[in-house]
Amino acid sequence: MEEILKKFGISEKTINQMIEVCPNIKELSESEILEKIEILKKINCNDIQIRNIVSSNPMYLDRSNTDVNKLIKKMNEVGFSTLNILFDGNPYILNLDAFEIENYIKDRQKNGELLEEIVDDMESNLYVFQEI
């Protein structure tokens, strides 16, 4: 696990801090880590973005691939266009579930907001995700 993370420029000190935050990542196999990295590459994350996302939010590595893929699919469906930039700016978005995004958007639509306006607001104000 550590060798893969080091290839992305994550230091030993940062890896230890990541393990403190999410001890389960010590148990992850090399292939599990690579699968998480591949998910990020599929949404056009570069190596620097991957390093930032993984080192800032080690819990991402411990999430199920199914849950992460559902989240990405939902976000694409509703109109988010640059997930790589969005996740780099707020890596904790990857801890959300698809239904949480969907419910948040539905609640705002009930107040008369258009989907496009909601998505624009969420993309331009990353702190909105803390309300979810």
XYZ file of N, CA and C in Angstrom:
396
model
N 0.821 -1.183 0.000
C 0.000 0.000 0.000
C 0.871 1.256 0.000
N 1.844 1.294 0.877
C 2.678 2.486 1.001
C 3.452 2.795 -0.271
N 3.910 1.756 -0.970
C 4.696 1.973 -2.189
C 3.862 2.689 -3.244
N 2.604 2.292 -3.374
C 1.724 2.919 -4.357
C 1.518 4.388 -4.006
N 1.247 4.661 -2.743
C 1.016 6.035 -2.309
C 2.274 6.886 -2.490
N 3.427 6.303 -2.238
C 4.688 7.030 -2.412
C 4.926 7.379 -3.881
N 4.444 6.531 -4.796
C 4.590 6.815 -6.228
C 3.842 8.084 -6.629
N 2.838 8.438 -5.867
C 2.079 9.655 -6.140
C 2.617 10.849 -5.359
N 3.772 10.654 -4.714
C 4.420 11.752 -4.016
C 3.938 11.965 -2.591
N 3.274 10.964 -2.037
C 2.802 11.074 -0.657
C 3.931 10.609 0.268
N 4.314 11.471 1.186
C 5.444 11.178 2.065
C 5.077 10.149 3.135
N 6.104 9.587 3.728
C 5.937 8.639 4.833
C 5.160 9.285 5.983
N 5.506 10.534 6.283
C 4.837 11.259 7.363
C 3.337 11.397 7.060
N 3.006 11.764 5.829
C 1.598 11.925 5.441
C 0.878 10.585 5.471
N 1.538 9.537 5.028
C 0.933 8.197 5.062
C 0.607 7.814 6.504
N 1.515 8.095 7.415
C 1.258 7.796 8.831
C 0.075 8.599 9.363
N -0.023 9.857 8.950
C -1.170 10.676 9.354
C -2.468 10.131 8.762
N -2.391 9.648 7.539
C -3.567 9.056 6.897
C -4.035 7.827 7.676
N -3.083 7.023 8.113
C -3.401 5.814 8.869
C -4.015 6.176 10.223
N -3.545 7.259 10.835
C -4.141 7.721 12.093
C -5.607 8.090 11.900
N -5.902 8.752 10.783
C -7.269 9.184 10.491
C -8.154 8.001 10.123
N -7.599 7.078 9.360
C -8.374 5.924 8.879
C -7.515 4.658 8.969
N -7.466 4.042 10.157
C -6.602 2.876 10.360
C -6.872 1.712 9.404
N -8.085 1.618 8.893
C -8.424 0.508 7.996
C -7.599 0.484 6.712
N -7.044 1.616 6.326
C -6.309 1.620 5.060
C -5.047 0.765 5.121
N -4.550 0.497 6.340
C -3.385 -0.393 6.471
C -3.694 -1.781 5.926
N -4.957 -2.180 6.015
C -5.369 -3.524 5.617
C -5.710 -3.638 4.130
N -5.733 -2.513 3.431
C -6.113 -2.546 2.021
C -4.995 -3.151 1.176
N -5.397 -3.923 0.193
C -4.419 -4.525 -0.705
C -3.983 -3.511 -1.763
N -2.903 -3.846 -2.422
C -2.397 -3.002 -3.498
C -3.463 -2.827 -4.583
N -4.151 -3.908 -4.910
C -5.169 -3.826 -5.970
C -6.347 -2.937 -5.549
N -6.714 -2.953 -4.272
C -7.800 -2.092 -3.793
C -7.427 -0.615 -3.910
N -6.186 -0.291 -3.585
C -5.704 1.092 -3.708
C -5.687 1.496 -5.183
N -5.185 0.606 -6.021
C -5.115 0.903 -7.455
C -6.501 1.092 -8.060
N -7.485 0.334 -7.584
C -8.861 0.494 -8.076
C -9.387 1.887 -7.737
N -9.107 2.357 -6.533
C -9.554 3.697 -6.135
C -8.869 4.768 -6.982
N -7.600 4.574 -7.261
C -6.867 5.519 -8.103
C -7.435 5.499 -9.522
N -7.759 4.327 -10.010
C -8.317 4.197 -11.364
C -9.657 4.919 -11.475
N -10.476 4.851 -10.439
C -11.756 5.580 -10.432
C -11.492 7.074 -10.617
N -10.494 7.588 -9.920
C -10.166 9.010 -10.041
C -9.614 9.331 -11.427
N -8.835 8.434 -11.987
C -8.299 8.666 -13.331
C -9.416 8.696 -14.372
N -10.454 7.895 -14.166
C -11.573 7.856 -15.120
C -12.333 9.176 -15.177
N -12.237 9.983 -14.121
C -12.894 11.297 -14.141
C -11.859 12.395 -14.419
N -10.748 11.983 -15.008
C -9.698 12.900 -15.494
C -8.857 13.557 -14.404
N -8.747 12.919 -13.257
C -7.834 13.431 -12.237
C -6.399 13.170 -12.679
N -5.553 14.178 -12.528
C -4.135 13.961 -12.800
C -3.465 13.475 -11.507
N -2.182 13.172 -11.593
C -1.476 12.614 -10.431
C -1.467 13.568 -9.240
N -1.366 14.859 -9.497
C -1.359 15.833 -8.401
C -2.722 15.868 -7.715
N -3.794 15.847 -8.511
C -5.137 15.828 -7.927
C -5.362 14.556 -7.125
N -4.905 13.429 -7.657
C -5.043 12.153 -6.951
C -4.308 12.226 -5.610
N -3.091 12.737 -5.627
C -2.322 12.878 -4.385
C -3.069 13.755 -3.384
N -3.569 14.882 -3.854
C -4.291 15.802 -2.964
C -5.541 15.153 -2.381
N -6.304 14.483 -3.220
C -7.565 13.864 -2.782
C -7.298 12.761 -1.761
N -6.392 11.867 -2.093
C -6.128 10.705 -1.242
C -5.462 11.110 0.072
N -4.523 12.034 0.012
C -3.828 12.421 1.243
C -4.717 13.282 2.145
N -5.624 14.050 1.559
C -6.528 14.876 2.367
C -7.699 14.086 2.926
N -8.121 13.077 2.200
C -9.297 12.300 2.596
C -9.000 10.798 2.496
N -8.216 10.255 3.425
C -7.887 8.829 3.357
C -9.113 7.922 3.494
N -10.228 8.447 4.020
C -11.438 7.632 4.133
C -11.946 7.213 2.753
N -11.611 7.996 1.735
C -11.991 7.636 0.371
C -11.481 6.241 0.020
N -10.262 5.937 0.431
C -9.664 4.641 0.101
C -10.419 3.474 0.732
N -11.134 3.749 1.820
C -11.844 2.706 2.566
C -13.301 2.547 2.118
N -13.768 3.397 1.212
C -15.151 3.308 0.728
C -15.283 2.185 -0.286
N -16.490 1.699 -0.454
C -16.694 0.662 -1.463
C -16.674 1.294 -2.851
N -16.113 0.586 -3.803
C -16.063 1.076 -5.180
C -17.470 1.311 -5.707
N -18.393 0.443 -5.327
C -19.781 0.570 -5.775
C -20.364 1.899 -5.325
N -20.168 2.256 -4.053
C -20.698 3.515 -3.529
C -20.071 4.718 -4.222
N -18.768 4.674 -4.436
C -18.080 5.784 -5.094
C -18.570 5.921 -6.534
N -18.694 4.805 -7.231
C -19.158 4.851 -8.622
C -20.598 5.345 -8.721
N -21.441 4.969 -7.774
C -22.825 5.465 -7.750
C -22.843 6.980 -7.547
N -22.001 7.463 -6.644
C -21.907 8.895 -6.398
C -21.486 9.632 -7.666
N -20.449 9.149 -8.308
C -19.952 9.785 -9.534
C -21.015 9.746 -10.626
N -21.677 8.621 -10.767
C -22.730 8.495 -11.773
C -23.846 9.507 -11.509
N -24.306 9.609 -10.273
C -25.373 10.544 -9.907
C -24.943 11.983 -10.191
N -23.720 12.311 -9.821
C -23.247 13.670 -10.030
C -23.150 14.008 -11.523
N -22.746 13.042 -12.325
C -22.720 13.249 -13.774
C -24.140 13.408 -14.321
N -25.058 12.586 -13.834
C -26.448 12.628 -14.301
C -27.098 13.985 -14.057
N -26.815 14.591 -12.911
C -27.463 15.860 -12.587
C -26.755 17.061 -13.206
N -25.573 16.844 -13.784
C -24.941 17.913 -14.546
C -23.615 18.455 -14.054
N -23.009 17.815 -13.075
C -21.671 18.250 -12.673
C -20.716 17.925 -13.807
N -19.873 18.892 -14.166
C -19.048 18.704 -15.360
C -17.570 18.443 -15.084
N -17.042 18.990 -14.026
C -15.609 18.851 -13.760
C -15.398 18.231 -12.380
N -15.710 16.959 -12.269
C -15.603 16.285 -10.975
C -14.169 16.262 -10.463
N -13.208 16.166 -11.357
C -11.813 16.151 -10.908
C -11.463 17.435 -10.147
N -11.900 18.568 -10.653
C -11.631 19.844 -9.992
C -12.452 19.960 -8.706
N -13.689 19.516 -8.783
C -14.577 19.563 -7.621
C -14.012 18.730 -6.470
N -13.593 17.495 -6.754
C -13.064 16.615 -5.711
C -11.699 17.084 -5.211
N -10.919 17.697 -6.076
C -9.631 18.240 -5.648
C -9.859 19.409 -4.690
N -10.878 20.202 -4.954
C -11.199 21.340 -4.101
C -11.836 20.946 -2.784
N -12.580 19.852 -2.791
C -13.228 19.365 -1.567
C -13.280 17.833 -1.629
N -12.195 17.163 -1.231
C -12.119 15.703 -1.320
C -13.164 14.966 -0.482
N -13.733 15.668 0.501
C -14.706 15.019 1.386
C -16.042 14.769 0.704
N -16.248 15.367 -0.451
C -17.452 15.080 -1.233
C -17.508 13.583 -1.533
N -16.354 12.966 -1.690
C -16.294 11.528 -2.000
C -16.788 10.654 -0.852
N -17.029 11.238 0.304
C -17.574 10.480 1.429
C -19.098 10.446 1.405
N -19.697 11.221 0.513
C -21.157 11.269 0.418
C -21.676 10.087 -0.384
N -22.953 9.812 -0.208
C -23.622 8.789 -1.009
C -24.486 9.461 -2.061
N -24.751 8.750 -3.132
C -25.543 9.286 -4.241
C -26.899 9.794 -3.762
N -27.544 9.052 -2.861
C -28.872 9.460 -2.403
C -28.820 10.780 -1.628
N -27.689 11.070 -0.985
C -27.573 12.331 -0.250
C -27.550 13.526 -1.211
N -26.846 13.373 -2.313
C -26.820 14.420 -3.343
C -28.222 14.582 -3.924
N -28.835 13.456 -4.245
C -30.173 13.479 -4.829
C -31.182 14.149 -3.888
N -31.181 13.782 -2.627
C -32.111 14.366 -1.646
C -31.872 15.864 -1.476
N -30.610 16.266 -1.428
C -30.284 17.681 -1.283
C -30.834 18.487 -2.470
N -30.628 17.975 -3.659
C -31.108 18.659 -4.861
C -32.631 18.706 -4.874
N -33.278 17.604 -4.539
C -34.753 17.575 -4.501
C -35.305 18.593 -3.504
N -34.657 18.700 -2.339
C -35.108 19.669 -1.333
C -35.026 21.096 -1.868
N -33.971 21.393 -2.570
C -33.828 22.746 -3.124
C -34.796 22.979 -4.278
N -35.070 21.915 -5.051
C -36.032 22.054 -6.142
C -37.441 22.309 -5.602
N -37.746 21.753 -4.449
C -39.055 21.996 -3.822
C -39.246 23.473 -3.505
N -38.141 24.168 -3.314
C -38.188 25.605 -3.035
C -38.189 26.440 -4.319
N -38.347 25.761 -5.451
C -38.468 26.463 -6.723
C -37.177 26.671 -7.492
N -36.066 26.153 -6.994
C -34.800 26.331 -7.704
C -34.690 25.348 -8.866
N -34.070 25.780 -9.932
C -33.840 24.928 -11.091
C -32.594 24.082 -10.873
N -32.608 22.887 -11.443
C -31.480 21.964 -11.297
C -30.168 22.632 -11.703
N -30.179 23.326 -12.837
C -28.949 23.958 -13.328
C -28.414 24.980 -12.323
N -29.315 25.727 -11.698
C -28.901 26.721 -10.705
C -28.294 26.049 -9.478
N -28.895 24.949 -9.071
C -28.402 24.224 -7.895
C -27.008 23.673 -8.170
N -26.839 23.042 -9.321
C -25.540 22.466 -9.680
C -24.489 23.570 -9.803
N -24.840 24.680 -10.444
C -23.898 25.806 -10.554
C -23.482 26.296 -9.173
N -24.450 26.414 -8.272
C -24.156 26.859 -6.908
C -23.222 25.874 -6.211
N -23.493 24.600 -6.375
C -22.675 23.585 -5.713
C -21.260 23.553 -6.288
N -21.137 23.760 -7.593
C -19.806 23.746 -8.215
C -18.994 24.983 -7.848
N -19.662 26.105 -7.662
C -18.935 27.340 -7.384
C -18.747 27.592 -5.886
N -19.479 26.892 -5.059
C -19.389 27.079 -3.614
C -19.253 25.705 -2.954
N -18.028 25.250 -2.832
C -17.773 23.897 -2.330
C -18.245 23.677 -0.899
N -18.481 24.769 -0.169
C -18.938 24.636 1.206
C -20.389 24.176 1.287
N -21.115 24.272 0.171
C -22.496 23.804 0.128
C -22.564 22.324 0.498
N -21.535 21.591 0.142
C -21.521 20.144 0.397
C -21.498 19.823 1.891
N -21.072 20.765 2.697
C -21.075 20.539 4.144
C -22.490 20.564 4.700
N -23.439 21.105 3.955
C -24.836 21.137 4.378
C -25.516 19.780 4.172
N -24.907 18.963 3.355
C -25.527 17.684 2.984
C -25.341 16.663 4.097
